[in-house]
Amino acid sequence: MFKWKKLGRIFNPLDITDRPWLKEFAQAPSVLIFEDFIRVYFSCRPHRDENGQYISYSAYVDLNRNNLFEIVDISKQPIMKLGGPGTFDEFGTYPTSVIRSEHGVMAFYGGWTRCESVPFNVGIGMAISHDNGISFSKSGNGPVLSYTPDEPFILSGPKIRRFNSLWYLWYIAGRRWIWNDGKPEPVYKIRMACSNDMVNWIRAGRDLIANKLEVNECQASPDVFFYENRYHMFFCYRYSLNYRGKEKGYRIGYAFSDDLQNWTRDDSKAGIDISDKGWDSEMLAYPHVFGLDGCLYMLYLGNEVGRYGFGLAILKKYKSL
Amino acid sequence: MKWEKIGKIFDPTEHKLANRCHEFAQSPQVLVFDNFVRIYFSTREKDKTGKFLSHISFIDMDKEFRKIVNVSSKTVIELGKLGCYDEHGIFPLNVLRDDNRILGYIGGWSRRVSVSVETSIGLAISQDNGLTFKRIGDGPVLSSTLNEPFLVGDPFVAIYNNKYYMWYIYGISWIYCKATLSRERIYKIGYAVSDDGINWNKANRQIISDKLNREECQALPSVIYHKDVYHMFFCYRQATDFRKNRERSYRIGYAYSEDIHNWIRDDENVGIDVSPNDWDSDMMCYPHIFKCNDNIYLLYNGNEFGRYGFGLALLEE
């Protein structure tokens, strides 16, 4: 089991005053490690538009590798543009996951469009950077992972990984929209696909993580890493309805696997929970685990799913199961 | 080619249709039975916001196309669920026999906010001779990809040598039209191949060259194999001002192929055009080609995109 020690909040978007596109939220952190710093990608939003609607961009903050609480740089502009009219990513790029490849730094991201009967749909896009992850150009105007008969909408939350010479993509797929007080709310589950070339993906075609709360439990941010001879997945989950407060909001879950295909959920081993007070006292969401200089760290979101930024925890103790 | 126009054979306003539909009978699609011909089409109801929903219905005709012997009174296929690709309409439902079942490829429509609509292609199967269809899943079998970013629609599927071939359209851009203050879509014809009818490999290229200009819209490909050549009928139009302006609206185009992959556009030989002062004098669109009793026929829509029904032509030579 894991035991994490919270180190505190790393980044609060409300502290940034000179970027009109970075006003609210810092969501879904994802790390790229450099020699002197670590680059933490996240998604953020300008203020709501005149119709009260958000768009979201992806950006990064660079942290001193020797002192992760020291911000050494923040992206001057979003790392990629929103899509053109009618495209899947016209209204948002969130979340973004990055990895180095022989071609450059690759990004997989959720692209957001707006619908009439439901508020949005999401597809997974791919982009490449040739300047060490400062800016990304899209591999096409459409998504790299789109809908299938049993993954009908909301393909989002991609996490790109490489194990055993294969590319793996963990992501979420929408299952159904349910009406709640005249407003549709989506239900989504954790899924995976693998690929030789990052373009053609073979999907597992099944939910990987058993439900704990309810049939309509929403699961997100499937973050997989290999550690001590085993694959581990941290993710977050919540109730399908009335999830904007403490009681039914996001918590961090945990599962392990020996073959990357079959996952055993055991949230009791996650070793991290909400704080008594402060910025992460109501929810914990969007975990991302990374190794750095002999330590294992977790980045995660707190209350209101990252409205007040993200924080850092360090692994204190690990005991294999 | 030379076609003899038989005339309009169905007017939806003269019949009682299911799902509160009373106008439009678009994109006719045929299933030939021993004693009759079933013609599926898309018809419309207005929802409570005043916008259209496209439903599938069908009529049965005798094999000489002289008489309508049945009009479907029930729902052939439900619209898609909340948030699904086919929630707001099915246009067309392309049907074909595959062993003892009937496949129905769904051109599914759902509404968007910044543009009017998005489309994808799904699959439903009928086990009752085409009276009703049930989806294989809530989502599509063919949808947007890196280089076909939206508006994947207008499926036409045929099986040759145990392979499934799908011709379809995909969007390449939404252009802003100053005259209507709205966005208009541009789409082209592509194709995909499959071993099972579910998992498709796109060719990822436009297979019919443009005739009008780069913004030409190409729609509803329909293919038949006849005398050792594959023949495709489709429709095409200008990207803007095509609804009321006769000169810019849909016409029927034609292409042929000897290897099923490479097509030569040859509109000169399509052999059919708009009539003067008739139900198909302003436009001709949504062609569907099929064989019946050793004849080759073309179903198509006329003025106002088929608001008042579809007509038939017979291949003479």
XYZ file of C-alpha atoms in Angstrom:
638
model
C 0.000 0.000 0.000
C 0.912 3.628 -0.511
C 1.324 6.357 2.060
C 1.591 9.890 0.729
C 2.679 13.009 2.538
C 1.095 16.199 1.281
C 3.643 18.920 0.594
C 1.121 21.646 -0.185
C -0.182 23.586 -3.117
C 2.282 24.192 -5.937
C 0.353 26.478 -8.255
C -2.696 28.698 -7.854
C -4.023 30.198 -11.100
C -5.500 33.109 -9.166
C -1.937 34.320 -8.540
C -1.411 34.916 -12.262
C -2.474 38.388 -13.318
C -0.912 39.064 -16.723
C -2.408 36.350 -18.926
C -6.039 36.910 -19.933
C -6.362 33.304 -21.110
C -5.143 32.018 -17.719
C -7.621 33.351 -15.204
C -9.367 30.416 -13.604
C -8.614 26.772 -12.955
C -5.387 24.800 -13.303
C -6.520 21.281 -14.040
C -5.128 17.876 -14.884
C -1.388 18.296 -14.263
C 0.992 16.207 -16.372
C 4.790 16.288 -16.126
C 7.685 16.412 -18.601
C 11.080 16.230 -16.888
C 14.031 18.364 -18.050
C 17.577 18.556 -16.741
C 17.067 21.597 -14.516
C 13.335 21.847 -14.206
C 10.131 19.917 -14.538
C 7.432 21.185 -16.876
C 3.930 20.708 -15.512
C 1.223 20.961 -18.148
C -2.245 21.893 -17.012
C -5.480 23.252 -18.460
C -6.869 26.672 -17.614
C -9.612 29.064 -18.613
C -10.177 32.726 -19.300
C -13.174 34.225 -17.509
C -16.590 33.115 -18.754
C -17.769 34.711 -21.993
C -20.853 36.927 -22.281
C -23.045 33.810 -22.441
C -21.537 32.490 -19.250
C -19.567 29.780 -20.978
C -15.973 28.714 -20.588
C -13.341 27.713 -23.081
C -10.186 25.985 -21.907
C -6.561 26.071 -22.964
C -3.559 23.999 -22.066
C -0.419 25.632 -20.708
C 2.549 24.789 -18.517
C 4.490 25.967 -15.508
C 8.175 25.119 -15.052
C 9.342 24.209 -11.562
C 12.911 24.184 -10.283
C 13.972 20.548 -10.205
C 15.775 21.112 -6.907
C 12.880 22.983 -5.345
C 9.530 22.093 -6.795
C 7.910 25.012 -5.005
C 9.906 27.499 -7.046
C 8.235 28.538 -10.306
C 10.886 29.391 -12.876
C 8.672 29.976 -15.908
C 5.073 29.989 -17.106
C 4.066 29.537 -20.737
C 3.665 32.883 -22.502
C 0.685 31.598 -24.425
C -1.384 28.426 -24.670
C 0.605 25.488 -26.015
C -1.861 24.983 -28.854
C -4.704 26.773 -30.582
C -8.343 25.860 -30.375
C -9.830 24.154 -33.420
C -11.666 25.867 -36.261
C -15.459 26.025 -36.736
C -17.175 22.676 -36.378
C -14.080 20.796 -35.223
C -14.017 18.545 -32.179
C -11.721 20.898 -30.223
C -13.266 24.245 -31.073
C -14.072 25.160 -27.456
C -11.377 23.580 -25.353
C -8.255 21.501 -25.005
C -8.456 19.736 -21.673
C -6.798 17.651 -20.349
C -3.399 17.243 -22.011
C -0.920 14.395 -21.523
C 2.614 14.575 -22.928
C 5.404 12.114 -23.684
C 8.710 12.163 -25.541
C 8.979 10.197 -28.767
C 11.558 9.904 -31.527
C 9.578 12.499 -33.501
C 9.278 15.107 -30.787
C 7.158 15.685 -27.725
C 3.708 14.220 -28.327
C 0.546 15.533 -26.695
C -2.777 13.750 -26.412
C -5.626 15.961 -25.342
C -9.356 16.107 -24.887
C -10.954 18.426 -27.454
C -14.290 20.010 -26.526
C -17.198 20.952 -28.720
C -20.627 22.298 -27.751
C -23.843 20.426 -28.454
C -27.489 21.382 -28.327
C -29.201 18.646 -26.325
C -26.257 18.047 -24.012
C -23.739 20.729 -23.101
C -20.638 19.220 -24.721
C -18.872 16.342 -26.367
C -15.183 15.444 -26.196
C -12.830 13.617 -28.572
C -9.130 12.814 -28.198
C -6.671 14.726 -30.346
C -2.959 14.408 -30.994
C -0.340 17.132 -31.431
C 3.425 17.309 -31.754
C 6.036 19.746 -30.485
C 9.454 20.353 -32.027
C 10.515 22.965 -29.473
C 10.680 20.830 -26.343
C 7.027 21.187 -25.524
C 6.614 24.967 -25.679
C 4.198 24.850 -28.603
C 2.324 22.048 -30.297
C 0.878 21.661 -33.768
C -2.037 19.335 -34.300
C -1.597 16.176 -36.308
C -4.939 16.839 -38.030
C -8.118 18.864 -37.680
C -9.968 15.803 -36.423
C -9.474 13.478 -33.470
C -7.061 10.550 -33.327
C -9.493 8.605 -31.154
C -13.150 8.989 -31.992
C -16.411 7.277 -31.144
C -17.329 3.607 -31.587
C -20.503 1.571 -31.028
C -19.733 1.030 -27.331
C -17.824 4.288 -26.757
C -20.499 6.614 -28.121
C -19.355 10.006 -26.788
C -17.039 11.834 -24.361
C -13.670 10.294 -25.097
C -11.506 12.315 -22.786
C -8.835 12.355 -20.115
C -6.121 10.725 -22.257
C -2.891 9.584 -20.581
C -0.208 8.469 -23.013
C 2.381 5.944 -21.775
C 4.974 3.586 -23.225
C 5.544 0.095 -21.810
C 7.280 -2.882 -23.415
C 7.774 -1.097 -26.767
C 4.080 -0.304 -27.146
C 2.161 2.936 -26.793
C -0.691 2.821 -24.321
C -3.516 5.248 -23.989
C -5.700 5.254 -20.917
C -8.759 7.408 -21.258
C -12.400 7.688 -20.307
C -15.434 6.896 -22.439
C -18.936 8.227 -21.876
C -21.597 5.651 -21.132
C -24.831 7.609 -20.844
C -26.277 11.022 -20.143
C -28.741 11.137 -17.302
C -31.275 13.856 -16.575
C -30.985 15.609 -13.248
C -33.194 18.615 -12.471
C -33.626 19.304 -16.174
C -29.906 19.182 -16.803
C -28.038 16.290 -18.465
C -25.057 14.856 -16.581
C -22.603 12.422 -18.171
C -21.438 9.054 -16.861
C -17.959 7.917 -17.920
C -15.666 4.974 -17.307
C -11.957 4.175 -17.592
C -10.787 2.414 -20.741
C -7.563 1.756 -22.623
C -6.103 1.223 -26.090
C -2.652 0.357 -27.445
C -0.791 1.215 -30.619
C 2.477 0.800 -32.507
C 2.347 4.200 -34.170
C 0.102 6.406 -31.974
C -2.317 6.853 -34.910
C -3.997 3.454 -35.181
C -5.307 2.300 -31.816
C -6.606 -1.076 -30.745
C -9.109 -0.677 -27.946
C -9.633 -3.066 -25.093
C -13.352 -2.306 -25.474
C -14.290 -2.786 -21.833
C -14.391 -0.920 -18.534
C -11.147 -1.521 -16.649
C -12.123 -0.426 -13.167
C -14.987 -1.908 -11.164
C -17.568 0.523 -9.805
C -17.499 1.266 -6.109
C -20.045 3.988 -5.402
C -22.839 3.143 -7.835
C -23.497 1.868 -11.352
C -23.275 5.432 -12.620
C -20.027 6.210 -10.793
C -17.888 8.553 -12.894
C -14.223 7.637 -13.188
C -11.481 9.897 -14.563
C -7.758 10.546 -14.836
C -6.430 6.966 -15.176
C -2.749 7.539 -14.367
C -0.588 4.442 -14.821
C 3.050 3.873 -13.820
C 5.364 0.941 -13.188
C 6.884 0.714 -9.731
C 8.345 -2.129 -7.676
C 7.531 -4.841 -10.227
C 3.915 -3.929 -10.703
C 1.663 -1.575 -12.665
C -0.260 0.912 -10.576
C -3.148 3.155 -11.520
C -4.294 6.161 -9.576
C -7.509 7.708 -10.801
C -10.375 9.764 -9.440
C -14.046 8.929 -9.089
C -17.237 10.559 -7.907
C -20.978 10.180 -7.769
C -22.844 10.917 -10.986
C -25.085 13.620 -9.500
C -24.723 16.453 -6.987
C -20.966 16.027 -7.104
C -19.949 19.647 -6.777
C -19.542 19.509 -3.001
C -17.569 17.523 -0.485
C -19.924 14.635 0.094
C -20.257 13.307 -3.439
C -17.250 14.954 -5.091
C -14.066 13.456 -6.442
C -11.751 11.217 -4.415
C -8.628 9.398 -5.489
C -8.901 5.690 -6.195
C -6.291 3.049 -6.809
C -5.905 -0.185 -8.780
C -2.993 -2.471 -9.624
C -2.183 -4.868 -12.423
C 0.538 -7.343 -13.332
C -0.289 -7.501 -17.045
C -1.677 -4.019 -17.888
C -4.955 -5.654 -18.944
C -6.594 -6.847 -15.734
C -6.893 -4.359 -12.924
C -7.778 -4.944 -9.308
C -9.349 -1.967 -7.600
C -8.362 -1.391 -3.997
C -8.980 2.196 -2.955
C -7.934 1.391 0.607
C -4.333 1.283 -0.649
C -4.409 4.764 -2.241
C -2.948 6.358 0.871
C -4.217 9.889 0.258
C -7.466 11.633 1.153
C -9.006 15.077 1.591
C -7.574 17.408 4.223
C -9.478 18.713 7.224
C -9.337 22.230 5.888
C -7.830 24.259 3.103
C -7.727 24.079 -0.661
C -8.135 20.268 -0.845
C -10.611 19.737 1.997
C -13.615 18.893 -0.210
C -12.245 16.895 -3.078
C -9.156 15.310 -4.557
C -9.016 14.815 -8.319
C -6.872 14.199 -11.390
C -3.868 12.484 -9.812
C -0.620 12.288 -11.769
C 2.276 10.255 -10.371
C 5.867 10.681 -11.526
C 9.311 9.629 -10.375
C 12.034 12.225 -9.897
C 15.519 11.913 -8.412
C 14.729 8.806 -6.438
C 11.364 9.963 -5.129
C 7.800 9.289 -6.240
C 5.495 12.307 -6.375
C 1.817 12.846 -6.946
C 0.293 16.000 -8.400
C -3.422 16.382 -7.800
C -6.306 18.849 -7.833
C -8.270 20.025 -4.848
C -11.610 21.700 -4.318
C -13.823 22.487 -7.300
C -11.682 20.265 -9.499
C -8.707 22.575 -9.744
C -10.318 25.972 -9.567
C -7.638 26.841 -7.020
C -4.805 24.960 -8.627
C -2.862 21.838 -7.906
C -0.723 20.471 -5.134
C 2.053 17.992 -4.574
C 2.476 14.937 -2.387
C 5.516 12.696 -1.915
C 5.493 8.967 -1.311
C 6.487 8.291 2.273
C 6.029 4.574 2.385
C 5.250 1.755 -0.005
C 4.581 -1.809 0.983
C 3.898 -4.314 -1.767
C 0.597 -6.065 -1.374
C -26.038 6.469 -70.240
C -29.535 7.372 -71.161
C -32.373 7.499 -68.671
C -36.103 7.600 -69.183
C -37.828 9.568 -66.428
C -40.821 7.682 -65.115
C -41.805 10.606 -62.914
C -42.538 11.182 -59.259
C -43.711 7.973 -57.648
C -44.243 9.034 -54.033
C -45.485 12.196 -52.364
C -45.333 12.019 -48.534
C -48.049 14.639 -48.120
C -50.568 12.230 -49.631
C -50.043 9.565 -46.960
C -50.196 9.138 -43.213
C -46.726 8.478 -41.825
C -45.502 7.402 -38.395
C -43.810 9.760 -35.934
C -45.974 12.783 -36.885
C -44.091 13.155 -40.172
C -45.905 14.690 -43.095
C -43.368 16.292 -45.392
C -40.072 15.196 -46.927
C -39.264 11.780 -48.346
C -35.546 12.065 -48.856
C -32.738 9.818 -49.931
C -34.771 6.788 -51.082
C -32.984 3.458 -50.512
C -34.152 0.151 -51.906
C -34.497 -3.418 -50.684
C -35.851 -5.766 -53.366
C -38.112 -8.640 -52.254
C -39.600 -11.466 -54.339
C -42.940 -9.769 -54.833
C -42.353 -6.136 -54.022
C -39.765 -3.422 -53.622
C -39.305 -1.708 -50.265
C -38.166 1.907 -50.473
C -36.857 3.473 -47.270
C -36.694 7.228 -47.014
C -36.095 9.974 -44.463
C -39.088 12.049 -43.464
C -39.410 14.815 -40.910
C -41.309 15.933 -37.871
C -40.906 19.280 -36.177
C -39.879 19.093 -32.539
C -41.089 21.517 -29.885
C -38.296 23.969 -30.695
C -39.455 24.118 -34.313
C -36.442 22.235 -35.595
C -36.666 19.114 -37.704
C -36.095 15.526 -36.643
C -35.526 13.049 -39.498
C -37.165 9.643 -39.129
C -36.949 6.576 -41.326
C -40.077 5.270 -42.981
C -40.742 3.058 -46.002
C -43.236 2.217 -48.699
C -43.622 -1.045 -50.575
C -44.287 -0.954 -54.299
C -45.034 -3.594 -56.874
C -42.046 -4.491 -58.999
C -43.266 -2.481 -61.959
C -43.493 0.609 -59.722
C -47.098 1.238 -60.670
C -48.662 0.952 -57.256
C -47.864 1.563 -53.597
C -48.958 -1.611 -51.818
C -47.965 -0.668 -48.270
C -46.909 2.378 -46.251
C -45.112 1.682 -42.977
C -47.198 2.773 -40.031
C -44.719 1.972 -37.260
C -41.312 3.204 -36.221
C -38.646 1.477 -38.312
C -35.778 2.589 -36.083
C -35.809 4.849 -33.037
C -33.688 7.966 -33.022
C -30.480 7.778 -30.971
C -30.296 8.358 -27.252
C -29.511 11.639 -25.511
C -26.080 12.908 -26.545
C -25.591 10.255 -29.231
C -24.504 10.872 -32.824
C -27.957 10.088 -34.258
C -30.132 11.802 -31.694
C -31.715 14.320 -34.066
C -32.129 12.381 -37.251
C -31.336 9.497 -39.532
C -30.561 10.445 -43.084
C -30.148 8.148 -44.905
C -30.677 4.572 -43.759
C -28.699 2.557 -46.299
C -29.917 -1.043 -46.375
C -28.440 -4.206 -47.824
C -28.757 -7.956 -47.381
C -25.918 -9.819 -45.695
C -26.730 -13.536 -45.424
C -29.974 -13.866 -43.504
C -29.964 -10.421 -41.979
C -30.375 -6.911 -43.265
C -27.799 -4.298 -42.448
C -28.904 -0.718 -42.024
C -26.163 1.899 -42.108
C -27.310 4.986 -40.273
C -26.434 8.476 -41.385
C -26.829 9.955 -37.910
C -27.358 13.660 -37.168
C -26.910 15.584 -33.957
C -27.116 19.313 -33.408
C -24.236 21.573 -32.539
C -23.946 25.145 -31.307
C -21.284 26.920 -33.401
C -22.320 25.052 -36.525
C -25.699 23.543 -37.211
C -24.896 19.866 -37.110
C -22.433 17.005 -36.813
C -22.874 13.572 -38.411
C -21.442 10.063 -38.093
C -22.277 6.639 -39.499
C -23.703 3.829 -37.376
C -24.947 0.303 -37.914
C -28.268 -1.316 -37.103
C -29.461 -4.796 -38.004
C -32.877 -6.120 -38.923
C -33.900 -9.711 -38.298
C -37.500 -9.210 -39.480
C -37.075 -8.505 -43.179
C -36.456 -4.839 -42.650
C -39.577 -3.929 -40.674
C -37.481 -2.812 -37.698
C -33.808 -2.251 -37.018
C -31.798 -2.503 -33.815
C -28.452 -0.753 -33.334
C -25.302 -2.731 -32.563
C -24.364 0.027 -30.103
C -25.120 3.598 -29.112
C -22.120 4.976 -30.991
C -21.019 5.038 -34.623
C -18.908 2.633 -36.697
C -17.430 5.406 -38.833
C -16.736 8.843 -37.471
C -14.305 11.741 -37.604
C -10.556 11.057 -37.804
C -7.392 13.169 -38.002
C -7.920 14.190 -41.628
C -11.681 13.777 -41.926
C -12.498 16.073 -39.046
C -16.306 16.142 -39.141
C -19.510 15.424 -41.046
C -18.894 11.777 -41.845
C -22.165 10.722 -43.413
C -24.186 9.515 -46.403
C -23.156 5.840 -46.177
C -23.597 3.487 -49.105
C -22.363 -0.065 -48.474
C -21.943 -2.938 -50.920
C -20.299 -6.340 -50.578
C -17.949 -7.483 -53.340
C -15.816 -10.627 -53.047
C -16.581 -10.953 -49.332
C -15.339 -7.471 -48.577
C -17.519 -4.642 -47.403
C -17.085 -1.355 -49.223
C -18.489 1.870 -47.894
C -18.718 5.054 -49.902
C -19.504 8.056 -47.785
C -18.881 11.756 -47.426
C -16.712 13.685 -44.996
C -16.518 17.388 -44.241
C -13.397 19.400 -44.947
C -14.462 22.861 -43.788
C -17.257 25.078 -42.560
C -17.065 28.339 -44.478
C -18.706 31.559 -43.416
C -21.412 32.760 -45.777
C -21.951 36.530 -45.638
C -25.314 36.355 -47.372
C -26.882 34.072 -44.765
C -24.653 35.102 -41.835
C -24.144 31.437 -41.135
C -21.677 28.663 -41.724
C -22.063 26.361 -44.697
C -20.381 22.990 -44.957
C -18.177 21.531 -47.654
C -17.931 17.791 -48.060
C -16.336 15.275 -50.393
C -16.768 11.619 -51.258
C -14.412 9.046 -49.719
C -14.496 5.313 -49.108
C -13.536 2.663 -46.594
C -13.114 -1.124 -46.660
C -13.996 -3.688 -43.999
C -13.912 -7.427 -43.383
C -16.900 -7.445 -41.037
C -18.953 -4.338 -41.760
C -18.103 -2.923 -38.330
C -14.377 -2.135 -38.304
C -13.508 0.061 -41.262
C -10.259 1.199 -42.839
C -10.599 4.561 -44.486
C -8.730 5.241 -47.715
C -8.352 8.800 -46.406
C -8.656 10.498 -49.760
C -11.195 12.254 -51.942
C -12.045 9.807 -54.709
C -14.196 12.023 -56.958
C -12.476 15.033 -58.472
C -14.100 18.449 -58.183
C -15.896 19.838 -61.195
C -17.344 23.173 -60.107
C -14.530 24.406 -57.863
C -12.671 23.468 -54.713
C -15.692 24.282 -52.601
C -17.970 21.931 -54.513
C -20.099 19.815 -52.178
C -20.448 16.163 -53.160
C -23.067 13.977 -51.548
C -24.766 10.622 -51.379
C -22.692 8.262 -53.494
C -24.533 5.202 -54.813
C -22.637 2.412 -56.587
C -23.599 -0.459 -58.868
C -21.528 -3.102 -60.649
C -22.717 -3.585 -64.207
C -21.014 -5.004 -67.281
C -17.603 -5.328 -65.600
C -17.508 -1.703 -64.465
C -18.380 -0.007 -61.169
C -20.671 2.962 -61.692
C -21.227 5.706 -59.134
C -24.019 8.228 -59.052
C -23.877 11.076 -56.583
C -25.037 14.652 -56.335
C -23.056 17.866 -56.188
C -23.692 21.574 -55.782
C -22.154 24.933 -55.023
C -21.231 25.551 -51.383
C -23.487 28.592 -50.886
C -26.778 29.950 -52.226
C -27.863 26.478 -53.272
C -31.260 26.270 -51.588
C -33.245 28.661 -53.751
C -30.929 29.386 -56.661
C -31.585 26.839 -59.374
C -28.224 27.476 -61.020
C -26.258 26.589 -57.877
C -28.266 23.704 -56.495
C -27.847 19.944 -56.676
C -27.329 18.013 -59.910
C -26.582 14.338 -60.423
C -22.966 13.442 -61.161
C -21.436 10.250 -62.446
C -18.115 8.398 -62.187
C -16.886 4.935 -63.107
C -14.133 2.601 -61.991
C -12.718 -0.659 -63.226
C -10.833 -1.549 -60.037
C -13.251 -0.138 -57.414
C -10.494 2.084 -56.002
C -9.785 4.653 -58.717
C -12.656 6.619 -60.174
C -12.990 8.708 -63.303
C -15.558 11.452 -63.092
C -17.663 11.643 -66.219
C -20.712 13.857 -65.665
C -21.115 14.231 -69.433
C -22.390 10.674 -69.524
C -24.748 10.815 -66.561
C -27.682 10.900 -68.974
C -30.171 12.686 -66.717
C -30.781 16.325 -65.880
C -33.381 18.673 -64.454
C -36.668 18.938 -66.335
C -38.280 22.220 -67.367
C -41.107 23.304 -65.052
C -41.635 20.110 -63.150
C -41.181 18.576 -59.676
C -37.477 18.120 -60.506
C -36.816 21.302 -62.439
C -34.809 23.210 -59.800
C -32.615 20.457 -58.485
C -31.924 16.735 -58.559
C -30.320 15.077 -55.569
C -29.800 11.951 -53.430
C -29.614 9.380 -56.227
C -29.992 5.691 -55.481
C -29.218 3.134 -58.178
C -30.451 -0.465 -58.102
C -31.427 -3.479 -60.183
C -34.913 -4.945 -60.264
C -36.231 -7.526 -62.758
C -33.132 -7.069 -64.921
C -33.752 -3.358 -65.202
C -31.562 -0.678 -63.719
C -33.379 2.150 -61.995
C -32.452 5.448 -60.431
C -34.424 6.888 -57.541
C -33.811 10.534 -56.744
C -35.219 13.630 -55.100
C -36.222 16.797 -56.891
C -37.027 20.347 -55.830
C -36.635 21.445 -52.210
C -34.438 18.425 -51.417
C -37.368 16.037 -51.574
C -39.957 17.898 -49.546
C -42.653 16.518 -51.845
C -41.210 13.124 -52.521
C -39.053 11.169 -54.906
C -39.128 9.989 -58.485
C -37.829 7.178 -60.608
C -35.933 6.820 -63.856
C -35.250 3.714 -65.938
C -31.956 3.072 -67.688
C -32.565 2.811 -71.415
C -29.025 2.172 -72.537
